JSON list of C-alpha atoms in Angstrom, two decimals:
[
{"chain": "A", "resi": 212, "resn": "MET", "atom": "CA", "xyz": [0.94, -20.55, 24.97]},
{"chain": "A", "resi": 213, "resn": "ARG", "atom": "CA", "xyz": [3.53, -17.93, 24.17]},
{"chain": "A", "resi": 214, "resn": "ALA", "atom": "CA", "xyz": [3.17, -16.17, 20.74]},
{"chain": "A", "resi": 215, "resn": "THR", "atom": "CA", "xyz": [7.01, -15.56, 20.43]},
{"chain": "A", "resi": 216, "resn": "VAL", "atom": "CA", "xyz": [10.27, -16.55, 21.98]},
{"chain": "A", "resi": 217, "resn": "HIS", "atom": "CA", "xyz": [12.57, -13.66, 22.96]},
{"chain": "A", "resi": 218, "resn": "PRO", "atom": "CA", "xyz": [15.93, -13.59, 21.09]},
{"chain": "A", "resi": 219, "resn": "ILE", "atom": "CA", "xyz": [17.71, -13.64, 24.47]},
{"chain": "A", "resi": 220, "resn": "GLU", "atom": "CA", "xyz": [16.14, -17.04, 25.15]},
{"chain": "A", "resi": 221, "resn": "VAL", "atom": "CA", "xyz": [17.04, -18.34, 21.83]},
{"chain": "A", "resi": 222, "resn": "GLN", "atom": "CA", "xyz": [20.64, -17.29, 22.39]},
{"chain": "A", "resi": 223, "resn": "SER", "atom": "CA", "xyz": [20.58, -18.76, 25.91]},
{"chain": "A", "resi": 224, "resn": "TYR", "atom": "CA", "xyz": [19.41, -22.15, 24.55]},
{"chain": "A", "resi": 225, "resn": "ALA", "atom": "CA", "xyz": [22.24, -22.13, 21.88]},
{"chain": "A", "resi": 226, "resn": "ILE", "atom": "CA", "xyz": [24.79, -21.64, 24.61]},
{"chain": "A", "resi": 227, "resn": "LEU", "atom": "CA", "xyz": [23.34, -24.31, 26.83]},
{"chain": "A", "resi": 228, "resn": "ARG", "atom": "CA", "xyz": [23.29, -26.87, 23.90]},
{"chain": "A", "resi": 229, "resn": "SER", "atom": "CA", "xyz": [27.00, -25.97, 23.21]},
{"chain": "A", "resi": 230, "resn": "ARG", "atom": "CA", "xyz": [27.68, -27.02, 26.87]},
{"chain": "A", "resi": 231, "resn": "LEU", "atom": "CA", "xyz": [25.36, -29.89, 27.42]},
{"chain": "A", "resi": 232, "resn": "ASP", "atom": "CA", "xyz": [24.06, -32.49, 24.96]},
{"chain": "A", "resi": 233, "resn": "VAL", "atom": "CA", "xyz": [20.95, -34.10, 25.90]},
{"chain": "A", "resi": 234, "resn": "SER", "atom": "CA", "xyz": [19.83, -35.04, 22.36]},
{"chain": "A", "resi": 235, "resn": "ASP", "atom": "CA", "xyz": [19.66, -38.81, 23.39]},
{"chain": "A", "resi": 236, "resn": "LEU", "atom": "CA", "xyz": [16.82, -38.13, 25.90]},
{"chain": "A", "resi": 237, "resn": "PRO", "atom": "CA", "xyz": [13.10, -38.56, 24.92]},
{"chain": "A", "resi": 238, "resn": "PRO", "atom": "CA", "xyz": [11.61, -35.38, 23.76]},
{"chain": "A", "resi": 239, "resn": "LEU", "atom": "CA", "xyz": [9.67, -34.28, 26.91]},
{"chain": "A", "resi": 240, "resn": "THR", "atom": "CA", "xyz": [12.40, -35.32, 29.23]},
{"chain": "A", "resi": 241, "resn": "ARG", "atom": "CA", "xyz": [14.91, -33.31, 27.22]},
{"chain": "A", "resi": 242, "resn": "ALA", "atom": "CA", "xyz": [12.42, -30.38, 27.34]},
{"chain": "A", "resi": 243, "resn": "VAL", "atom": "CA", "xyz": [12.28, -30.57, 31.10]},
{"chain": "A", "resi": 244, "resn": "VAL", "atom": "CA", "xyz": [15.96, -30.97, 31.62]},
{"chain": "A", "resi": 245, "resn": "GLU", "atom": "CA", "xyz": [16.83, -28.20, 29.20]},
{"chain": "A", "resi": 246, "resn": "ARG", "atom": "CA", "xyz": [14.41, -25.81, 30.79]},
{"chain": "A", "resi": 247, "resn": "VAL", "atom": "CA", "xyz": [15.44, -26.50, 34.41]},
{"chain": "A", "resi": 248, "resn": "VAL", "atom": "CA", "xyz": [19.17, -26.04, 33.28]},
{"chain": "A", "resi": 249, "resn": "HIS", "atom": "CA", "xyz": [18.27, -22.95, 31.31]},
{"chain": "A", "resi": 250, "resn": "THR", "atom": "CA", "xyz": [16.36, -21.43, 34.38]},
{"chain": "A", "resi": 251, "resn": "SER", "atom": "CA", "xyz": [19.21, -22.14, 36.85]},
{"chain": "A", "resi": 252, "resn": "ALA", "atom": "CA", "xyz": [22.16, -21.75, 34.54]},
{"chain": "A", "resi": 253, "resn": "ASP", "atom": "CA", "xyz": [23.51, -25.05, 36.18]},
{"chain": "A", "resi": 254, "resn": "PRO", "atom": "CA", "xyz": [24.08, -27.94, 33.79]},
{"chain": "A", "resi": 255, "resn": "SER", "atom": "CA", "xyz": [24.62, -30.34, 36.62]},
{"chain": "A", "resi": 256, "resn": "TRP", "atom": "CA", "xyz": [20.77, -30.56, 37.02]},
{"chain": "A", "resi": 257, "resn": "ALA", "atom": "CA", "xyz": [20.97, -32.85, 34.06]},
{"chain": "A", "resi": 258, "resn": "GLY", "atom": "CA", "xyz": [22.45, -35.61, 36.23]},
{"chain": "A", "resi": 259, "resn": "ASP", "atom": "CA", "xyz": [20.08, -34.99, 39.02]},
{"chain": "A", "resi": 260, "resn": "LEU", "atom": "CA", "xyz": [16.57, -34.90, 37.56]},
{"chain": "A", "resi": 261, "resn": "VAL", "atom": "CA", "xyz": [14.55, -38.18, 37.40]},
{"chain": "A", "resi": 262, "resn": "CYS", "atom": "CA", "xyz": [11.95, -38.03, 34.54]},
{"chain": "A", "resi": 263, "resn": "ALA", "atom": "CA", "xyz": [9.45, -40.55, 33.36]},
{"chain": "A", "resi": 264, "resn": "GLU", "atom": "CA", "xyz": [8.53, -39.71, 29.85]},
{"chain": "A", "resi": 265, "resn": "ASP", "atom": "CA", "xyz": [5.21, -41.39, 29.88]},
{"chain": "A", "resi": 266, "resn": "ALA", "atom": "CA", "xyz": [4.28, -39.37, 32.96]},
{"chain": "A", "resi": 267, "resn": "LEU", "atom": "CA", "xyz": [5.40, -36.15, 31.39]},
{"chain": "A", "resi": 268, "resn": "ARG", "atom": "CA", "xyz": [3.32, -36.88, 28.29]},
{"chain": "A", "resi": 269, "resn": "ALA", "atom": "CA", "xyz": [0.36, -37.58, 30.47]},
{"chain": "A", "resi": 270, "resn": "GLY", "atom": "CA", "xyz": [0.94, -34.38, 32.51]},
{"chain": "A", "resi": 271, "resn": "ARG", "atom": "CA", "xyz": [1.30, -32.36, 29.23]},
{"chain": "A", "resi": 272, "resn": "THR", "atom": "CA", "xyz": [-1.78, -34.02, 27.81]},
{"chain": "A", "resi": 273, "resn": "ALA", "atom": "CA", "xyz": [-3.74, -33.13, 30.89]},
{"chain": "A", "resi": 274, "resn": "LEU", "atom": "CA", "xyz": [-2.60, -29.56, 31.06]},
{"chain": "A", "resi": 275, "resn": "LEU", "atom": "CA", "xyz": [-3.41, -28.82, 27.43]},
{"chain": "A", "resi": 276, "resn": "ALA", "atom": "CA", "xyz": [-6.92, -30.43, 28.02]},
{"chain": "A", "resi": 277, "resn": "GLY", "atom": "CA", "xyz": [-7.63, -27.83, 30.68]},
{"chain": "A", "resi": 278, "resn": "ALA", "atom": "CA", "xyz": [-6.85, -29.97, 33.83]},
{"chain": "A", "resi": 279, "resn": "PRO", "atom": "CA", "xyz": [-6.55, -28.05, 37.02]},
{"chain": "A", "resi": 280, "resn": "LEU", "atom": "CA", "xyz": [-2.98, -27.26, 38.11]},
{"chain": "A", "resi": 281, "resn": "VAL", "atom": "CA", "xyz": [-2.19, -27.21, 41.86]},
{"chain": "A", "resi": 282, "resn": "THR", "atom": "CA", "xyz": [0.96, -25.61, 43.31]},
{"chain": "A", "resi": 283, "resn": "ASP", "atom": "CA", "xyz": [2.14, -25.72, 46.94]},
{"chain": "A", "resi": 284, "resn": "VAL", "atom": "CA", "xyz": [2.98, -21.99, 47.09]},
{"chain": "A", "resi": 285, "resn": "ARG", "atom": "CA", "xyz": [2.46, -18.76, 45.18]},
{"chain": "A", "resi": 286, "resn": "MET", "atom": "CA", "xyz": [6.06, -18.52, 44.01]},
{"chain": "A", "resi": 287, "resn": "VAL", "atom": "CA", "xyz": [5.59, -21.66, 41.87]},
{"chain": "A", "resi": 288, "resn": "ALA", "atom": "CA", "xyz": [2.23, -20.43, 40.48]},
{"chain": "A", "resi": 289, "resn": "VAL", "atom": "CA", "xyz": [3.52, -17.12, 39.36]},
{"chain": "A", "resi": 290, "resn": "GLY", "atom": "CA", "xyz": [6.53, -18.74, 37.57]},
{"chain": "A", "resi": 291, "resn": "ILE", "atom": "CA", "xyz": [4.12, -20.78, 35.38]},
{"chain": "A", "resi": 292, "resn": "THR", "atom": "CA", "xyz": [3.40, -18.15, 32.82]},
{"chain": "A", "resi": 293, "resn": "ALA", "atom": "CA", "xyz": [0.79, -19.96, 30.58]},
{"chain": "A", "resi": 294, "resn": "ARG", "atom": "CA", "xyz": [-1.70, -21.35, 33.13]},
{"chain": "A", "resi": 295, "resn": "PRO", "atom": "CA", "xyz": [-3.45, -20.06, 36.32]},
{"chain": "A", "resi": 296, "resn": "ALA", "atom": "CA", "xyz": [-2.93, -22.44, 39.23]},
{"chain": "A", "resi": 297, "resn": "THR", "atom": "CA", "xyz": [-4.64, -23.19, 42.60]},
{"chain": "A", "resi": 298, "resn": "VAL", "atom": "CA", "xyz": [-2.18, -22.33, 45.25]},
{"chain": "A", "resi": 299, "resn": "ALA", "atom": "CA", "xyz": [-2.64, -24.85, 47.97]},
{"chain": "A", "resi": 300, "resn": "ILE", "atom": "CA", "xyz": [-1.35, -22.89, 50.82]},
{"chain": "A", "resi": 301, "resn": "ASP", "atom": "CA", "xyz": [-3.71, -20.03, 50.26]},
{"chain": "A", "resi": 302, "resn": "LEU", "atom": "CA", "xyz": [-6.91, -22.08, 50.29]},
{"chain": "A", "resi": 303, "resn": "PRO", "atom": "CA", "xyz": [-9.59, -21.28, 52.93]},
{"chain": "A", "resi": 304, "resn": "GLY", "atom": "CA", "xyz": [-9.12, -23.27, 56.17]},
{"chain": "A", "resi": 305, "resn": "VAL", "atom": "CA", "xyz": [-5.43, -24.02, 55.80]},
{"chain": "A", "resi": 306, "resn": "ARG", "atom": "CA", "xyz": [-4.37, -22.16, 58.83]},
{"chain": "A", "resi": 307, "resn": "GLU", "atom": "CA", "xyz": [-6.97, -23.66, 60.97]},
{"chain": "A", "resi": 308, "resn": "LEU", "atom": "CA", "xyz": [-6.23, -27.11, 59.86]},
{"chain": "A", "resi": 309, "resn": "ALA", "atom": "CA", "xyz": [-2.35, -26.73, 60.38]},
{"chain": "A", "resi": 310, "resn": "ALA", "atom": "CA", "xyz": [-3.15, -25.48, 64.07]},
{"chain": "A", "resi": 311, "resn": "ALA", "atom": "CA", "xyz": [-5.55, -28.20, 64.71]},
{"chain": "A", "resi": 312, "resn": "GLU", "atom": "CA", "xyz": [-3.67, -31.12, 63.29]},
{"chain": "A", "resi": 313, "resn": "GLY", "atom": "CA", "xyz": [-0.06, -29.96, 64.10]},
{"chain": "A", "resi": 314, "resn": "LEU", "atom": "CA", "xyz": [0.86, -29.72, 60.39]},
{"chain": "A", "resi": 315, "resn": "THR", "atom": "CA", "xyz": [3.06, -27.29, 58.63]},
{"chain": "A", "resi": 316, "resn": "ARG", "atom": "CA", "xyz": [0.95, -24.91, 56.56]},
{"chain": "A", "resi": 317, "resn": "SER", "atom": "CA", "xyz": [2.32, -26.30, 53.42]},
{"chain": "A", "resi": 318, "resn": "ALA", "atom": "CA", "xyz": [1.10, -29.94, 54.33]},
{"chain": "A", "resi": 319, "resn": "ALA", "atom": "CA", "xyz": [-2.23, -28.48, 55.47]},
{"chain": "A", "resi": 320, "resn": "GLY", "atom": "CA", "xyz": [-2.62, -26.69, 52.21]},
{"chain": "A", "resi": 321, "resn": "ILE", "atom": "CA", "xyz": [-2.03, -30.04, 50.25]},
{"chain": "A", "resi": 322, "resn": "ARG", "atom": "CA", "xyz": [-4.63, -31.81, 52.27]},
{"chain": "A", "resi": 323, "resn": "VAL", "atom": "CA", "xyz": [-7.12, -29.16, 51.69]},
{"chain": "A", "resi": 324, "resn": "ALA", "atom": "CA", "xyz": [-6.37, -29.10, 48.08]},
{"chain": "A", "resi": 325, "resn": "VAL", "atom": "CA", "xyz": [-6.68, -32.93, 47.59]},
{"chain": "A", "resi": 326, "resn": "GLY", "atom": "CA", "xyz": [-10.18, -32.44, 49.07]},
{"chain": "A", "resi": 327, "resn": "GLU", "atom": "CA", "xyz": [-10.84, -30.03, 46.19]},
{"chain": "A", "resi": 328, "resn": "HIS", "atom": "CA", "xyz": [-9.05, -31.84, 43.43]},
{"chain": "A", "resi": 329, "resn": "PRO", "atom": "CA", "xyz": [-9.16, -35.58, 44.30]},
{"chain": "A", "resi": 330, "resn": "ALA", "atom": "CA", "xyz": [-8.69, -36.67, 40.54]},
{"chain": "A", "resi": 331, "resn": "GLY", "atom": "CA", "xyz": [-7.09, -35.34, 37.47]},
{"chain": "A", "resi": 332, "resn": "ALA", "atom": "CA", "xyz": [-5.09, -32.34, 38.69]},
{"chain": "A", "resi": 333, "resn": "VAL", "atom": "CA", "xyz": [-1.42, -31.89, 37.82]},
{"chain": "A", "resi": 334, "resn": "TRP", "atom": "CA", "xyz": [0.53, -31.00, 40.85]},
{"chain": "A", "resi": 335, "resn": "ALA", "atom": "CA", "xyz": [3.76, -28.88, 41.19]},
{"chain": "A", "resi": 336, "resn": "ILE", "atom": "CA", "xyz": [5.60, -28.74, 44.54]},
{"chain": "A", "resi": 337, "resn": "GLY", "atom": "CA", "xyz": [8.51, -26.64, 44.57]},
{"chain": "A", "resi": 338, "resn": "ASN", "atom": "CA", "xyz": [9.03, -25.41, 48.14]},
{"chain": "A", "resi": 339, "resn": "ALA", "atom": "CA", "xyz": [8.30, -27.48, 51.26]},
{"chain": "A", "resi": 340, "resn": "PRO", "atom": "CA", "xyz": [9.28, -31.11, 51.55]},
{"chain": "A", "resi": 341, "resn": "THR", "atom": "CA", "xyz": [6.32, -31.46, 54.06]},
{"chain": "A", "resi": 342, "resn": "ALA", "atom": "CA", "xyz": [3.97, -30.63, 51.17]},
{"chain": "A", "resi": 343, "resn": "LEU", "atom": "CA", "xyz": [5.33, -33.39, 48.92]},
{"chain": "A", "resi": 344, "resn": "ALA", "atom": "CA", "xyz": [5.29, -35.77, 51.84]},
{"chain": "A", "resi": 345, "resn": "GLU", "atom": "CA", "xyz": [1.67, -35.08, 52.42]},
{"chain": "A", "resi": 346, "resn": "LEU", "atom": "CA", "xyz": [0.84, -35.33, 48.77]},
{"chain": "A", "resi": 347, "resn": "VAL", "atom": "CA", "xyz": [2.56, -38.88, 48.62]},
{"chain": "A", "resi": 348, "resn": "ARG", "atom": "CA", "xyz": [0.71, -39.82, 51.71]},
{"chain": "A", "resi": 349, "resn": "CYS", "atom": "CA", "xyz": [-2.76, -39.00, 50.30]},
{"chain": "A", "resi": 350, "resn": "ALA", "atom": "CA", "xyz": [-2.03, -40.68, 47.05]},
{"chain": "A", "resi": 351, "resn": "VAL", "atom": "CA", "xyz": [-0.86, -43.87, 48.71]},
{"chain": "A", "resi": 352, "resn": "ALA", "atom": "CA", "xyz": [-4.00, -43.76, 50.88]},
{"chain": "A", "resi": 353, "resn": "GLY", "atom": "CA", "xyz": [-6.20, -43.48, 47.74]},
{"chain": "A", "resi": 354, "resn": "LEU", "atom": "CA", "xyz": [-7.31, -40.04, 48.43]},
{"chain": "A", "resi": 355, "resn": "VAL", "atom": "CA", "xyz": [-5.98, -38.51, 45.21]},
{"chain": "A", "resi": 356, "resn": "THR", "atom": "CA", "xyz": [-4.97, -39.65, 41.68]},
{"chain": "A", "resi": 357, "resn": "MET", "atom": "CA", "xyz": [-3.12, -37.49, 39.14]},
{"chain": "A", "resi": 358, "resn": "PRO", "atom": "CA", "xyz": [-1.40, -37.75, 35.77]},
{"chain": "A", "resi": 359, "resn": "LEU", "atom": "CA", "xyz": [1.72, -36.04, 36.97]},
{"chain": "A", "resi": 360, "resn": "VAL", "atom": "CA", "xyz": [3.44, -34.74, 40.16]},
{"chain": "A", "resi": 361, "resn": "VAL", "atom": "CA", "xyz": [6.38, -32.27, 39.70]},
{"chain": "A", "resi": 362, "resn": "GLY", "atom": "CA", "xyz": [8.09, -32.93, 42.99]},
{"chain": "A", "resi": 363, "resn": "LEU", "atom": "CA", "xyz": [10.97, -30.50, 43.37]},
{"chain": "A", "resi": 364, "resn": "PRO", "atom": "CA", "xyz": [10.85, -29.17, 47.05]},
{"chain": "A", "resi": 365, "resn": "VAL", "atom": "CA", "xyz": [14.07, -27.84, 48.46]},
{"chain": "A", "resi": 366, "resn": "GLY", "atom": "CA", "xyz": [15.73, -28.26, 51.76]},
{"chain": "A", "resi": 367, "resn": "PHE", "atom": "CA", "xyz": [18.16, -29.96, 54.08]},
{"chain": "A", "resi": 368, "resn": "VAL", "atom": "CA", "xyz": [15.46, -31.48, 56.07]},
{"chain": "A", "resi": 369, "resn": "GLY", "atom": "CA", "xyz": [12.98, -33.91, 54.45]},
{"chain": "A", "resi": 370, "resn": "ALA", "atom": "CA", "xyz": [13.45, -32.98, 50.75]},
{"chain": "A", "resi": 371, "resn": "VAL", "atom": "CA", "xyz": [15.56, -36.19, 49.67]},
{"chain": "A", "resi": 372, "resn": "ALA", "atom": "CA", "xyz": [13.21, -38.28, 51.64]},
{"chain": "A", "resi": 373, "resn": "ALA", "atom": "CA", "xyz": [10.10, -36.74, 50.27]},
{"chain": "A", "resi": 374, "resn": "LYS", "atom": "CA", "xyz": [11.36, -37.16, 46.69]},
{"chain": "A", "resi": 375, "resn": "ALA", "atom": "CA", "xyz": [12.60, -40.72, 47.20]},
{"chain": "A", "resi": 376, "resn": "ALA", "atom": "CA", "xyz": [9.10, -41.63, 48.64]},
{"chain": "A", "resi": 377, "resn": "LEU", "atom": "CA", "xyz": [7.48, -39.95, 45.54]},
{"chain": "A", "resi": 378, "resn": "ARG", "atom": "CA", "xyz": [9.47, -42.30, 43.27]},
{"chain": "A", "resi": 379, "resn": "SER", "atom": "CA", "xyz": [9.05, -45.42, 45.31]},
{"chain": "A", "resi": 380, "resn": "ALA", "atom": "CA", "xyz": [5.20, -44.97, 45.74]},
{"chain": "A", "resi": 381, "resn": "PRO", "atom": "CA", "xyz": [5.40, -45.04, 42.60]},
{"chain": "A", "resi": 382, "resn": "LEU", "atom": "CA", "xyz": [3.62, -41.99, 41.35]},
{"chain": "A", "resi": 383, "resn": "PRO", "atom": "CA", "xyz": [3.78, -40.56, 37.90]},
{"chain": "A", "resi": 384, "resn": "ALA", "atom": "CA", "xyz": [6.34, -37.88, 38.39]},
{"chain": "A", "resi": 385, "resn": "VAL", "atom": "CA", "xyz": [9.43, -35.68, 37.77]},
{"chain": "A", "resi": 386, "resn": "SER", "atom": "CA", "xyz": [11.87, -35.20, 40.66]},
{"chain": "A", "resi": 387, "resn": "ASN", "atom": "CA", "xyz": [15.47, -35.04, 41.47]},
{"chain": "A", "resi": 388, "resn": "ARG", "atom": "CA", "xyz": [17.74, -36.97, 43.96]},
{"chain": "A", "resi": 389, "resn": "SER", "atom": "CA", "xyz": [19.44, -34.18, 45.79]},
{"chain": "A", "resi": 390, "resn": "GLU", "atom": "CA", "xyz": [18.42, -31.63, 48.41]},
{"chain": "A", "resi": 391, "resn": "ARG", "atom": "CA", "xyz": [18.15, -28.88, 45.97]},
{"chain": "A", "resi": 392, "resn": "GLY", "atom": "CA", "xyz": [14.93, -27.89, 44.15]},
{"chain": "A", "resi": 393, "resn": "GLY", "atom": "CA", "xyz": [12.83, -24.81, 44.43]},
{"chain": "A", "resi": 394, "resn": "ALA", "atom": "CA", "xyz": [9.96, -22.79, 43.01]},
{"chain": "A", "resi": 395, "resn": "ALA", "atom": "CA", "xyz": [11.99, -21.79, 39.85]},
{"chain": "A", "resi": 396, "resn": "ALA", "atom": "CA", "xyz": [12.83, -25.36, 39.01]},
{"chain": "A", "resi": 397, "resn": "ALA", "atom": "CA", "xyz": [9.23, -26.76, 39.50]},
{"chain": "A", "resi": 398, "resn": "ALA", "atom": "CA", "xyz": [7.81, -23.93, 37.46]},
{"chain": "A", "resi": 399, "resn": "ALA", "atom": "CA", "xyz": [10.42, -24.49, 34.79]},
{"chain": "A", "resi": 400, "resn": "ALA", "atom": "CA", "xyz": [9.36, -28.11, 34.60]},
{"chain": "A", "resi": 401, "resn": "VAL", "atom": "CA", "xyz": [5.70, -27.33, 34.04]},
{"chain": "A", "resi": 402, "resn": "ASN", "atom": "CA", "xyz": [6.67, -24.59, 31.43]},
{"chain": "A", "resi": 403, "resn": "ALA", "atom": "CA", "xyz": [8.71, -27.18, 29.71]},
{"chain": "A", "resi": 404, "resn": "LEU", "atom": "CA", "xyz": [5.59, -29.29, 29.10]},
{"chain": "A", "resi": 405, "resn": "LEU", "atom": "CA", "xyz": [3.53, -26.35, 28.14]},
{"chain": "A", "resi": 406, "resn": "TYR", "atom": "CA", "xyz": [6.09, -24.92, 25.71]},
{"chain": "A", "resi": 407, "resn": "SER", "atom": "CA", "xyz": [7.82, -28.16, 24.49]},
{"chain": "A", "resi": 408, "resn": "GLU", "atom": "CA", "xyz": [6.91, -27.72, 20.85]},
{"chain": "A", "resi": 409, "resn": "GLU", "atom": "CA", "xyz": [8.05, -24.15, 21.04]},
{"chain": "A", "resi": 410, "resn": "THR", "atom": "CA", "xyz": [11.59, -24.86, 22.71]},
{"chain": "A", "resi": 411, "resn": "PRO", "atom": "CA", "xyz": [14.10, -22.85, 20.66]}
]
């Protein structure tokens, strides 16, 4: 947890709230929406994000209790400032599995990470749609259970479909409807849960 909130962040949130009123949202949904908007300086995220308050609550509870956090790539992990994370794509054996099975490295990383964290981890996907698609496949097959998936991969190919599959599975998740996403958005959503009581 952070000890202090920088005055620039306080000012930024004040500007954000002068332009976007999400006071009618449940508290953790509001925290996630505001932090993603704050991170991107793009208020239109408010209409794109799909949040389930009970899933956000379960994810926050798990994180604060020390549950493992798994990210698809390092860019997501480094953006989550209060918790270390397992980076799926960097796990041993990922390159070999990708080559043997004809998977992207991102998908292979998720498959390896599922083997290491079959239950209880919080997952944050902010890069490749194939990573999220593989996580959904594993969950539907009963290979992994989790309190929360932050599913915000980005891309013109597969991102919308992977996020729709996440929501229809259905898995406890925060996602968005459009092609946009990315490491900064995924990290922001996790940070929102960790910092929700500290939001300025």
